[in-house]
GROMACS .gro file of C-alpha atoms in nm:
model
  460
    1MET     CA    1  -1.152  -5.201 -12.032
    2ALA     CA    2  -1.097  -5.122 -11.663
    3ASP     CA    3  -0.803  -4.906 -11.559
    4PRO     CA    4  -0.493  -5.108 -11.457
    5ILE     CA    5  -0.408  -5.154 -11.091
    6ARG     CA    6  -0.146  -4.892 -11.005
    7ILE     CA    7   0.147  -5.021 -10.796
    8LEU     CA    8   0.425  -4.852 -10.596
    9LEU     CA    9   0.740  -5.064 -10.543
   10VAL     CA   10   0.942  -5.000 -10.226
   11ASP     CA   11   1.274  -5.185 -10.193
   12ASP     CA   12   1.628  -5.065 -10.129
   13GLN     CA   13   1.766  -5.297 -10.400
   14ARG     CA   14   1.732  -5.137 -10.745
   15LEU     CA   15   1.770  -5.470 -10.922
   16MET     CA   16   1.494  -5.618 -10.707
   17ARG     CA   17   1.262  -5.332 -10.804
   18GLU     CA   18   1.345  -5.387 -11.168
   19GLY     CA   19   1.276  -5.760 -11.142
   20LEU     CA   20   0.942  -5.701 -10.973
   21ARG     CA   21   0.849  -5.444 -11.236
   22ILE     CA   22   0.925  -5.690 -11.515
   23LEU     CA   23   0.716  -5.965 -11.353
   24LEU     CA   24   0.421  -5.740 -11.273
   25GLU     CA   25   0.405  -5.564 -11.607
   26LEU     CA   26   0.376  -5.897 -11.787
   27GLU     CA   27   0.014  -5.872 -11.666
   28PRO     CA   28  -0.199  -5.632 -11.876
   29ASP     CA   29  -0.408  -5.522 -11.575
   30LEU     CA   30  -0.109  -5.423 -11.358
   31LYS     CA   31   0.103  -5.109 -11.390
   32VAL     CA   32   0.403  -4.998 -11.181
   33VAL     CA   33   0.366  -4.622 -11.143
   34GLY     CA   34   0.655  -4.552 -10.910
   35GLU     CA   35   0.949  -4.681 -10.709
   36ALA     CA   36   1.110  -4.585 -10.378
   37LYS     CA   37   1.430  -4.712 -10.219
   38ASP     CA   38   1.333  -4.661  -9.854
   39GLY     CA   39   1.035  -4.592  -9.630
   40GLN     CA   40   1.077  -4.215  -9.622
   41LYS     CA   41   1.079  -4.191  -9.999
   42ALA     CA   42   0.779  -4.425 -10.009
   43LEU     CA   43   0.574  -4.176  -9.805
   44ALA     CA   44   0.658  -3.896 -10.048
   45ALA     CA   45   0.590  -4.115 -10.351
   46TYR     CA   46   0.253  -4.225 -10.213
   47ALA     CA   47   0.148  -3.863 -10.163
   48ASP     CA   48   0.236  -3.782 -10.526
   49LEU     CA   49   0.109  -4.097 -10.697
   50GLU     CA   50  -0.175  -4.231 -10.477
   51PRO     CA   51  -0.124  -4.591 -10.598
   52ASP     CA   52  -0.380  -4.867 -10.551
   53VAL     CA   53  -0.129  -5.109 -10.392
   54VAL     CA   54   0.212  -5.069 -10.228
   55LEU     CA   55   0.461  -5.359 -10.235
   56MET     CA   56   0.682  -5.292  -9.933
   57ASP     CA   57   1.015  -5.452  -9.836
   58VAL     CA   58   1.091  -5.490  -9.463
   59ARG     CA   59   1.460  -5.416  -9.410
   60MET     CA   60   1.554  -5.080  -9.559
   61PRO     CA   61   1.772  -4.787  -9.454
   62ALA     CA   62   1.630  -4.457  -9.322
   63LEU     CA   63   1.285  -4.601  -9.245
   64ASP     CA   64   1.203  -4.973  -9.246
   65GLY     CA   65   0.896  -5.128  -9.407
   66VAL     CA   66   0.705  -5.187  -9.084
   67GLU     CA   67   0.734  -4.826  -8.968
   68ALA     CA   68   0.664  -4.697  -9.319
   69THR     CA   69   0.346  -4.908  -9.335
   70LEU     CA   70   0.235  -4.774  -8.997
   71ARG     CA   71   0.286  -4.412  -9.107
   72LEU     CA   72   0.115  -4.471  -9.441
   73ARG     CA   73  -0.193  -4.616  -9.273
   74GLU     CA   74  -0.202  -4.339  -9.014
   75ARG     CA   75  -0.193  -4.071  -9.282
   76TRP     CA   76  -0.390  -4.253  -9.551
   77PRO     CA   77  -0.619  -4.513  -9.388
   78GLU     CA   78  -0.722  -4.633  -9.734
   79ALA     CA   79  -0.362  -4.735  -9.822
   80ARG     CA   80  -0.333  -5.100  -9.921
   81VAL     CA   81   0.010  -5.241  -9.839
   82ILE     CA   82   0.158  -5.582  -9.910
   83ILE     CA   83   0.478  -5.660  -9.724
   84LEU     CA   84   0.699  -5.856  -9.962
   85THR     CA   85   1.012  -5.989  -9.799
   86THR     CA   86   1.257  -6.276  -9.762
   87PHE     CA   87   1.193  -6.290  -9.387
   88ASP     CA   88   0.917  -6.491  -9.220
   89ASP     CA   89   1.039  -6.423  -8.864
   90ASP     CA   90   0.755  -6.390  -8.614
   91GLU     CA   91   0.861  -6.039  -8.516
   92TYR     CA   92   0.824  -5.908  -8.871
   93VAL     CA   93   0.501  -6.096  -8.937
   94PHE     CA   94   0.316  -5.963  -8.635
   95GLU     CA   95   0.455  -5.611  -8.647
   96GLY     CA   96   0.382  -5.585  -9.019
   97LEU     CA   97   0.022  -5.693  -8.977
   98ARG     CA   98  -0.023  -5.475  -8.669
   99ALA     CA   99   0.102  -5.179  -8.873
  100GLY     CA  100  -0.189  -5.232  -9.111
  101ALA     CA  101  -0.048  -5.440  -9.397
  102MET     CA  102  -0.318  -5.628  -9.589
  103GLY     CA  103  -0.077  -5.891  -9.716
  104TYR     CA  104   0.248  -6.057  -9.607
  105LEU     CA  105   0.427  -6.252  -9.878
  106LEU     CA  106   0.770  -6.406  -9.926
  107LYS     CA  107   0.979  -6.311 -10.230
  108GLY     CA  108   1.019  -6.671 -10.341
  109MET     CA  109   0.665  -6.681 -10.480
  110SER     CA  110   0.603  -6.704 -10.854
  111GLY     CA  111   0.513  -6.410 -11.076
  112SER     CA  112   0.156  -6.534 -11.125
  113GLU     CA  113   0.109  -6.575 -10.749
  114LEU     CA  114   0.237  -6.223 -10.688
  115ALA     CA  115   0.004  -6.080 -10.953
  116GLU     CA  116  -0.294  -6.257 -10.800
  117ALA     CA  117  -0.202  -6.127 -10.454
  118VAL     CA  118  -0.193  -5.770 -10.588
  119ARG     CA  119  -0.538  -5.815 -10.743
  120THR     CA  120  -0.676  -5.959 -10.419
  121VAL     CA  121  -0.550  -5.671 -10.204
  122ALA     CA  122  -0.651  -5.409 -10.461
  123ALA     CA  123  -1.006  -5.548 -10.441
  124GLY     CA  124  -1.006  -5.502 -10.063
  125GLY     CA  125  -0.908  -5.854  -9.962
  126ALA     CA  126  -0.615  -5.979  -9.756
  127LEU     CA  127  -0.361  -6.244  -9.842
  128ILE     CA  128  -0.092  -6.407  -9.629
  129GLU     CA  129   0.177  -6.653  -9.737
  130PRO     CA  130   0.074  -7.008  -9.627
  131SER     CA  131   0.391  -7.060  -9.422
  132VAL     CA  132   0.322  -6.731  -9.247
  133THR     CA  133  -0.040  -6.833  -9.185
  134ARG     CA  134   0.084  -7.143  -9.004
  135LYS     CA  135   0.295  -6.923  -8.780
  136LEU     CA  136  -0.008  -6.707  -8.701
  137LEU     CA  137  -0.224  -7.005  -8.610
  138ALA     CA  138   0.046  -7.154  -8.389
  139GLU     CA  139   0.105  -6.822  -8.218
  140PHE     CA  140  -0.261  -6.748  -8.158
  141ALA     CA  141  -0.295  -7.093  -8.004
  142GLN     CA  142  -0.045  -6.974  -7.742
  143LEU     CA  143  -0.213  -6.636  -7.695
  144ALA     CA  144  -0.064  -6.313  -7.817
  145PRO     CA  145   0.308  -6.291  -7.899
  146PRO     CA  146   0.544  -6.078  -7.693
  147ALA     CA  147   0.619  -5.728  -7.814
  148ARG     CA  148   0.886  -5.701  -8.079
  149ALA     CA  149   1.225  -5.611  -7.943
  150PRO     CA  150   1.403  -5.321  -8.108
  151GLN     CA  151   1.593  -5.436  -8.416
  152PRO     CA  152   1.909  -5.292  -8.561
  153GLY     CA  153   1.879  -5.108  -8.887
  154LEU     CA  154   1.983  -5.243  -9.221
  155SER     CA  155   2.350  -5.342  -9.236
  156GLU     CA  156   2.582  -5.067  -9.356
  157PRO     CA  157   2.941  -5.089  -9.472
  158LEU     CA  158   3.193  -5.085  -9.189
  159SER     CA  159   3.432  -4.792  -9.177
  160ASP     CA  160   3.805  -4.856  -9.213
  161ARG     CA  161   3.849  -4.820  -8.837
  162GLU     CA  162   3.557  -5.055  -8.764
  163GLN     CA  163   3.712  -5.315  -8.994
  164GLU     CA  164   4.036  -5.288  -8.794
  165VAL     CA  165   3.845  -5.334  -8.468
  166LEU     CA  166   3.649  -5.630  -8.607
  167ARG     CA  167   3.968  -5.798  -8.726
  168LEU     CA  168   4.119  -5.775  -8.377
  169LEU     CA  169   3.790  -5.874  -8.214
  170THR     CA  170   3.786  -6.186  -8.432
  171GLN     CA  171   4.132  -6.271  -8.301
  172GLY     CA  172   3.986  -6.284  -7.949
  173LEU     CA  173   4.116  -5.952  -7.814
  174ASN     CA  174   3.907  -5.767  -7.555
  175ASN     CA  175   3.833  -5.394  -7.565
  176ARG     CA  176   4.135  -5.298  -7.352
  177GLU     CA  177   4.370  -5.501  -7.573
  178ILE     CA  178   4.221  -5.359  -7.891
  179ALA     CA  179   4.250  -5.007  -7.752
  180ALA     CA  180   4.616  -5.061  -7.672
  181ARG     CA  181   4.685  -5.212  -8.015
  182LEU     CA  182   4.523  -4.915  -8.196
  183SER     CA  183   4.634  -4.645  -7.950
  184LEU     CA  184   4.274  -4.547  -7.876
  185SER     CA  185   4.069  -4.517  -7.556
  186GLU     CA  186   3.853  -4.804  -7.432
  187GLY     CA  187   3.550  -4.578  -7.464
  188THR     CA  188   3.621  -4.525  -7.834
  189ILE     CA  189   3.658  -4.899  -7.887
  190GLU     CA  190   3.327  -4.961  -7.707
  191LYS     CA  191   3.156  -4.721  -7.946
  192HIS     CA  192   3.313  -4.892  -8.247
  193VAL     CA  193   3.208  -5.237  -8.120
  194SER     CA  194   2.851  -5.115  -8.063
  195SER     CA  195   2.840  -4.975  -8.417
  196ILE     CA  196   2.979  -5.299  -8.559
  197LEU     CA  197   2.715  -5.509  -8.381
  198GLN     CA  198   2.438  -5.282  -8.508
  199LYS     CA  199   2.562  -5.281  -8.867
  200MET     CA  200   2.612  -5.658  -8.870
  201GLY     CA  201   2.271  -5.721  -8.714
  202VAL     CA  202   2.408  -5.932  -8.427
  203SER     CA  203   2.366  -5.904  -8.052
  204ASP     CA  204   2.714  -5.975  -7.918
  205ARG     CA  205   3.080  -5.981  -8.013
  206THR     CA  206   3.090  -6.362  -8.035
  207GLN     CA  207   2.822  -6.359  -8.306
  208ALA     CA  208   3.008  -6.078  -8.482
  209ALA     CA  209   3.330  -6.282  -8.482
  210VAL     CA  210   3.153  -6.592  -8.614
  211ARG     CA  211   2.983  -6.395  -8.890
  212ALA     CA  212   3.308  -6.222  -8.984
  213ARG     CA  213   3.480  -6.560  -9.021
  214GLU     CA  214   3.191  -6.693  -9.232
  215LEU     CA  215   3.209  -6.389  -9.460
  216ALA     CA  216   3.585  -6.420  -9.491
  217ALA     CA  217   3.552  -6.788  -9.586
  218ALA     CA  218   3.286  -6.709  -9.846
  219GLY     CA  219   3.503  -6.428  -9.978
  220LYS     CA  220   3.794  -6.667 -10.029
  221ILE     CA  221   3.568  -6.912 -10.215
  222GLN     CA  222   3.442  -6.634 -10.436
  223ALA     CA  223   3.786  -6.492 -10.507
  224GLY     CA  224   3.892  -6.837 -10.627
  225PHE     CA  225   3.638  -6.812 -10.909
  226LEU     CA  226   3.766  -6.482 -11.047
  227PRO     CA  227   4.040  -6.500 -11.313
  228ASP     CA  228   4.393  -6.486 -11.168
  229GLU     CA  229   4.498  -6.309 -11.484
  230LEU     CA  230   4.334  -6.217 -11.811
  231PRO     CA  231   4.448  -6.374 -12.139
  232ARG     CA  232   4.693  -6.195 -12.364
  233ILE     CA  233   4.535  -6.163 -12.708
  234PRO     CA  234   4.754  -6.022 -12.988
  235GLY     CA  235   4.619  -5.685 -13.095
  236TRP     CA  236   4.398  -5.643 -12.787
  237GLN     CA  237   4.420  -5.507 -12.433
  238LEU     CA  238   4.195  -5.631 -12.151
  239THR     CA  239   4.178  -5.517 -11.791
  240ALA     CA  240   3.931  -5.574 -11.505
  241LYS     CA  241   3.891  -5.467 -11.142
  242LEU     CA  242   3.637  -5.560 -10.872
  243GLU     CA  243   3.605  -5.351 -10.555
  244PRO     CA  244   3.362  -5.524 -10.315
  245ALA     CA  245   3.156  -5.319 -10.071
  246ARG     CA  246   3.195  -5.597  -9.813
  247GLU     CA  247   3.408  -5.904  -9.754
  248THR     CA  248   3.206  -6.078 -10.026
  249SER     CA  249   3.056  -5.949 -10.345
  250GLY     CA  250   2.763  -6.019 -10.577
  251ASP     CA  251   2.954  -5.877 -10.874
  252PHE     CA  252   3.173  -6.090 -11.095
  253TYR     CA  253   3.354  -6.089 -11.425
  254ASP     CA  254   3.502  -6.363 -11.639
  255VAL     CA  255   3.689  -6.421 -11.965
  256ILE     CA  256   3.624  -6.756 -12.136
  257SER     CA  257   3.841  -6.915 -12.405
  258LEU     CA  258   3.616  -7.049 -12.680
  259PRO     CA  259   3.681  -7.253 -12.997
  260SER     CA  260   3.827  -7.087 -13.308
  261GLY     CA  261   4.015  -6.836 -13.097
  262HIS     CA  262   3.698  -6.656 -12.987
  263LEU     CA  263   3.673  -6.502 -12.641
  264GLY     CA  264   3.374  -6.489 -12.406
  265ILE     CA  265   3.352  -6.174 -12.193
  266VAL     CA  266   3.121  -6.167 -11.890
  267ILE     CA  267   3.029  -5.902 -11.636
  268ALA     CA  268   2.743  -5.955 -11.394
  269ASP     CA  269   2.573  -5.830 -11.079
  270VAL     CA  270   2.364  -6.040 -10.837
  271ALA     CA  271   2.070  -5.852 -10.686
  272ASP     CA  272   2.194  -5.885 -10.329
  273LYS     CA  273   2.509  -5.852 -10.121
  274GLY     CA  274   2.705  -6.058  -9.873
  275ALA     CA  275   2.778  -6.429  -9.848
  276GLY     CA  276   2.452  -6.546 -10.007
  277ALA     CA  277   2.507  -6.334 -10.316
  278ALA     CA  278   2.870  -6.448 -10.342
  279LEU     CA  279   2.775  -6.815 -10.333
  280TYR     CA  280   2.490  -6.756 -10.580
  281MET     CA  281   2.744  -6.585 -10.804
  282THR     CA  282   2.970  -6.891 -10.808
  283SER     CA  283   2.678  -7.106 -10.929
  284ILE     CA  284   2.587  -6.858 -11.204
  285ARG     CA  285   2.948  -6.838 -11.322
  286THR     CA  286   2.969  -7.217 -11.352
  287LEU     CA  287   2.644  -7.236 -11.550
  288ILE     CA  288   2.745  -6.958 -11.789
  289ARG     CA  289   3.080  -7.124 -11.855
  290THR     CA  290   2.909  -7.460 -11.914
  291PHE     CA  291   2.662  -7.328 -12.171
  292ALA     CA  292   2.908  -7.085 -12.331
  293ALA     CA  293   3.103  -7.393 -12.442
  294GLU     CA  294   2.785  -7.543 -12.585
  295TYR     CA  295   2.656  -7.233 -12.767
  296VAL     CA  296   2.984  -7.087 -12.890
  297THR     CA  297   2.833  -6.830 -13.127
  298GLN     CA  298   2.493  -6.772 -12.960
  299PRO     CA  299   2.524  -6.578 -12.633
  300GLU     CA  300   2.146  -6.548 -12.604
  301LEU     CA  301   2.108  -6.928 -12.596
  302ALA     CA  302   2.391  -6.967 -12.347
  303LEU     CA  303   2.222  -6.724 -12.107
  304GLY     CA  304   1.871  -6.853 -12.176
  305THR     CA  305   1.972  -7.211 -12.097
  306ALA     CA  306   2.161  -7.098 -11.788
  307ASN     CA  307   1.848  -6.911 -11.677
  308ASP     CA  308   1.632  -7.224 -11.705
  309ARG     CA  309   1.876  -7.416 -11.486
  310ILE     CA  310   1.891  -7.132 -11.232
  311VAL     CA  311   1.513  -7.116 -11.200
  312SER     CA  312   1.477  -7.496 -11.180
  313ASP     CA  313   1.762  -7.567 -10.940
  314THR     CA  314   1.751  -7.276 -10.696
  315HIS     CA  315   1.484  -7.163 -10.454
  316THR     CA  316   1.570  -6.802 -10.384
  317ASP     CA  317   1.446  -6.454 -10.465
  318MET     CA  318   1.788  -6.356 -10.603
  319PHE     CA  319   1.845  -6.281 -10.968
  320VAL     CA  320   2.138  -6.155 -11.171
  321THR     CA  321   2.200  -5.907 -11.450
  322VAL     CA  322   2.455  -6.031 -11.704
  323PHE     CA  323   2.631  -5.890 -12.007
  324TYR     CA  324   2.785  -6.174 -12.210
  325ALA     CA  325   2.970  -6.106 -12.534
  326ILE     CA  326   3.162  -6.324 -12.779
  327LEU     CA  327   3.461  -6.148 -12.935
  328ASP     CA  328   3.626  -6.255 -13.260
  329PRO     CA  329   3.974  -6.101 -13.215
  330ALA     CA  330   4.060  -6.151 -13.581
  331THR     CA  331   3.777  -5.933 -13.713
  332GLY     CA  332   3.681  -5.720 -13.413
  333THR     CA  333   3.322  -5.848 -13.427
  334LEU     CA  334   3.147  -5.856 -13.090
  335THR     CA  335   2.820  -6.050 -13.060
  336TYR     CA  336   2.646  -5.993 -12.729
  337CYS     CA  337   2.343  -6.058 -12.512
  338ASN     CA  338   2.258  -5.806 -12.242
  339ALA     CA  339   2.038  -5.967 -11.974
  340GLY     CA  340   1.915  -5.662 -11.785
  341HIS     CA  341   2.263  -5.522 -11.723
  342ASN     CA  342   2.391  -5.164 -11.738
  343PRO     CA  343   2.478  -5.083 -12.102
  344PRO     CA  344   2.850  -5.102 -12.181
  345TYR     CA  345   2.978  -4.813 -12.392
  346LEU     CA  346   3.166  -4.839 -12.721
  347LEU     CA  347   3.400  -4.546 -12.781
  348ASP     CA  348   3.501  -4.473 -13.140
  349ALA     CA  349   3.868  -4.386 -13.188
  350GLN     CA  350   3.799  -4.175 -13.499
  351SER     CA  351   3.536  -3.943 -13.350
  352GLY     CA  352   3.642  -3.971 -12.988
  353ASN     CA  353   3.277  -4.017 -12.888
  354VAL     CA  354   3.055  -4.288 -12.742
  355THR     CA  355   2.888  -4.432 -13.051
  356HIS     CA  356   2.697  -4.723 -12.901
  357ALA     CA  357   2.534  -4.804 -12.569
  358LEU     CA  358   2.497  -5.181 -12.572
  359SER     CA  359   2.144  -5.188 -12.435
  360ARG     CA  360   1.943  -5.475 -12.297
  361THR     CA  361   1.838  -5.759 -12.524
  362GLY     CA  362   1.644  -5.938 -12.250
  363PRO     CA  363   1.560  -5.946 -11.876
  364PRO     CA  364   1.787  -6.050 -11.587
  365LEU     CA  365   1.846  -6.421 -11.520
  366GLY     CA  366   1.674  -6.607 -11.239
  367ILE     CA  367   1.330  -6.445 -11.258
  368SER     CA  368   1.126  -6.692 -11.462
  369LYS     CA  369   1.151  -6.956 -11.732
  370GLU     CA  370   0.893  -6.764 -11.934
  371MET     CA  371   1.152  -6.527 -12.082
  372THR     CA  372   1.344  -6.488 -12.409
  373TRP     CA  373   1.672  -6.316 -12.495
  374GLY     CA  374   1.809  -6.170 -12.815
  375GLN     CA  375   2.155  -6.089 -12.950
  376ALA     CA  376   2.315  -5.792 -13.124
  377THR     CA  377   2.646  -5.732 -13.299
  378ILE     CA  378   2.891  -5.441 -13.312
  379GLN     CA  379   3.233  -5.390 -13.468
  380LEU     CA  380   3.543  -5.267 -13.285
  381ALA     CA  381   3.789  -5.089 -13.516
  382PRO     CA  382   4.157  -5.034 -13.426
  383GLY     CA  383   4.179  -4.788 -13.135
  384ASP     CA  384   3.818  -4.839 -13.025
  385ALA     CA  385   3.745  -4.909 -12.658
  386LEU     CA  386   3.463  -5.090 -12.479
  387VAL     CA  387   3.387  -4.998 -12.117
  388LEU     CA  388   3.186  -5.250 -11.912
  389TYR     CA  389   3.078  -5.182 -11.554
  390THR     CA  390   2.828  -5.262 -11.280
  391ASP     CA  391   2.592  -5.012 -11.122
  392GLY     CA  392   2.826  -4.975 -10.826
  393LEU     CA  393   3.020  -4.737 -11.048
  394THR     CA  394   2.743  -4.518 -11.190
  395GLU     CA  395   2.549  -4.526 -10.862
  396ALA     CA  396   2.848  -4.449 -10.640
  397GLN     CA  397   2.736  -4.170 -10.406
  398ASN     CA  398   2.916  -3.882 -10.241
  399VAL     CA  399   2.834  -3.728  -9.903
  400ARG     CA  400   2.560  -3.517 -10.069
  401ASP     CA  401   2.387  -3.837 -10.196
  402GLU     CA  402   2.468  -3.743 -10.555
  403PHE     CA  403   2.535  -4.025 -10.805
  404PHE     CA  404   2.854  -4.049 -11.010
  405GLY     CA  405   2.634  -4.122 -11.312
  406ALA     CA  406   2.679  -4.244 -11.669
  407GLU     CA  407   2.757  -3.897 -11.799
  408ARG     CA  408   3.073  -3.867 -11.586
  409LEU     CA  409   3.174  -4.219 -11.684
  410GLN     CA  410   3.150  -4.137 -12.054
  411LYS     CA  411   3.329  -3.805 -12.014
  412VAL     CA  412   3.629  -3.959 -11.838
  413ALA     CA  413   3.647  -4.251 -12.082
  414GLN     CA  414   3.637  -4.013 -12.380
  415ALA     CA  415   3.912  -3.796 -12.232
  416ASN     CA  416   4.139  -4.102 -12.203
  417LEU     CA  417   4.041  -4.285 -12.521
  418SER     CA  418   4.391  -4.273 -12.671
  419ALA     CA  419   4.540  -4.434 -12.359
  420ARG     CA  420   4.597  -4.801 -12.277
  421ALA     CA  421   4.312  -5.005 -12.134
  422GLN     CA  422   4.489  -5.012 -11.798
  423ASP     CA  423   4.516  -4.631 -11.796
  424ILE     CA  424   4.151  -4.582 -11.895
  425GLN     CA  425   4.052  -4.806 -11.605
  426ALA     CA  426   4.282  -4.624 -11.363
  427ALA     CA  427   4.145  -4.285 -11.469
  428LEU     CA  428   3.786  -4.397 -11.421
  429LEU     CA  429   3.850  -4.547 -11.077
  430ALA     CA  430   4.044  -4.242 -10.966
  431GLU     CA  431   3.758  -4.017 -11.072
  432VAL     CA  432   3.505  -4.232 -10.884
  433HIS     CA  433   3.717  -4.238 -10.569
  434GLN     CA  434   3.766  -3.861 -10.582
  435PHE     CA  435   3.392  -3.810 -10.633
  436VAL     CA  436   3.292  -4.040 -10.346
  437ALA     CA  437   3.567  -3.910 -10.114
  438ASP     CA  438   3.476  -3.999  -9.752
  439ALA     CA  439   3.128  -4.138  -9.823
  440PRO     CA  440   3.088  -4.513  -9.747
  441GLN     CA  441   3.078  -4.761 -10.034
  442PHE     CA  442   2.731  -4.916 -10.044
  443ASP     CA  443   2.761  -5.139 -10.349
  444ASP     CA  444   3.016  -5.357 -10.522
  445LEU     CA  445   3.197  -5.192 -10.813
  446THR     CA  446   3.332  -5.378 -11.115
  447LEU     CA  447   3.497  -5.224 -11.420
  448MET     CA  448   3.630  -5.389 -11.736
  449VAL     CA  449   3.797  -5.217 -12.030
  450VAL     CA  450   3.865  -5.375 -12.369
  451VAL     CA  451   4.075  -5.189 -12.626
  452ARG     CA  452   4.159  -5.296 -12.979
  453GLY     CA  453   4.521  -5.194 -12.981
  454PRO     CA  454   4.878  -5.324 -12.929
  455THR     CA  455   4.901  -5.588 -12.657
  456GLU     CA  456   5.090  -5.444 -12.360
  457GLY     CA  457   4.983  -5.679 -12.082
  458THR     CA  458   4.660  -5.734 -11.895
  459ASN     CA  459   4.541  -5.669 -11.543
  460ALA     CA  460   4.290  -5.867 -11.338
   0.00000   0.00000   0.00000
């Protein structure tokens, strides 16, 4: 049997890399040997791994996919790169191919199409998405395209001051008026406005204002789908908090009242950010609620059926990791399905330790219909606590690019195990904020805590 085709995945979205890995490794002749979250790390990974094919995203921090492809080909002429992106803009198409990419594909393609493209490029061929091919033919009919204008880097979170400036800019104030309002110089405001435009990927303040209003509207829609308050269940404490990295978030949580007094608990993370992810989230939430009512004791069927609807009804490269559990408050039995999500931790009141990591029982939702999910069951005794979170918590970074990590999460939760759910949550968030300090928040952060103990109120 021939050796498998060795693949390096390059994408700044961890969940996107995981989804691609799952799809590719369904094929026996394909093997993902490494991952990188930006172009600079891709160069180092290529030197170490020497993969057969590189799947390269376009928009990434530090070094974008086009420049990374150019440097790869300059240093290793034999490198075979496929640009895999959501963008079919002319500027990216031509610059990507000029840089030496042997393929240009859109992320909406199926898993089988992606696998075949990898095989084609690994064999020395080239493959371009049909819609992109049409662009090439039209452009060549009009001679060569103009040179690509410089593009702003990947959007970054706005600083607190930049958010203040954007808010006033959206109200129609000019630089002099904003400077007076904030007691700053006009030159400082000009710098803030320039930074805002670059981070938002727009060319002028009018576009920035329009986009800010769109994001704010999407944020209000999304916020309307989060619980106003969590239910009060005798003998239980529940608390939840979502801290978005931007005006809108791809994270969400939910608590669903089910027959026989059971409770559905959901925490999820869409593999994207911004308005698109927020609107995708609202659709996922509705589907999960619909099928939770139909499969009241089978979380794996609720998520599996929701997945089939997602794949059939949407045409996007987004997907979502979901942890969905059904709690029987009377017995403390928790039956769950973990669809590619970070493992919640069960803390045992007797030992004071983490006794279970509720690991994955299936892949994320939205990737393919050709997937199955399983369920598992645990028992919460009096005093036990369950901590659920999104990767925005464990992957929160400080100014030294260090991650907060699961170990710190567990340590803080264990130290506060005898406290109320609300206090466990507060201690964890305080520790994260202290760890991150002045570093920008790059990802949404959601935290839920469930404690089997006297009911003292809930927080949402």
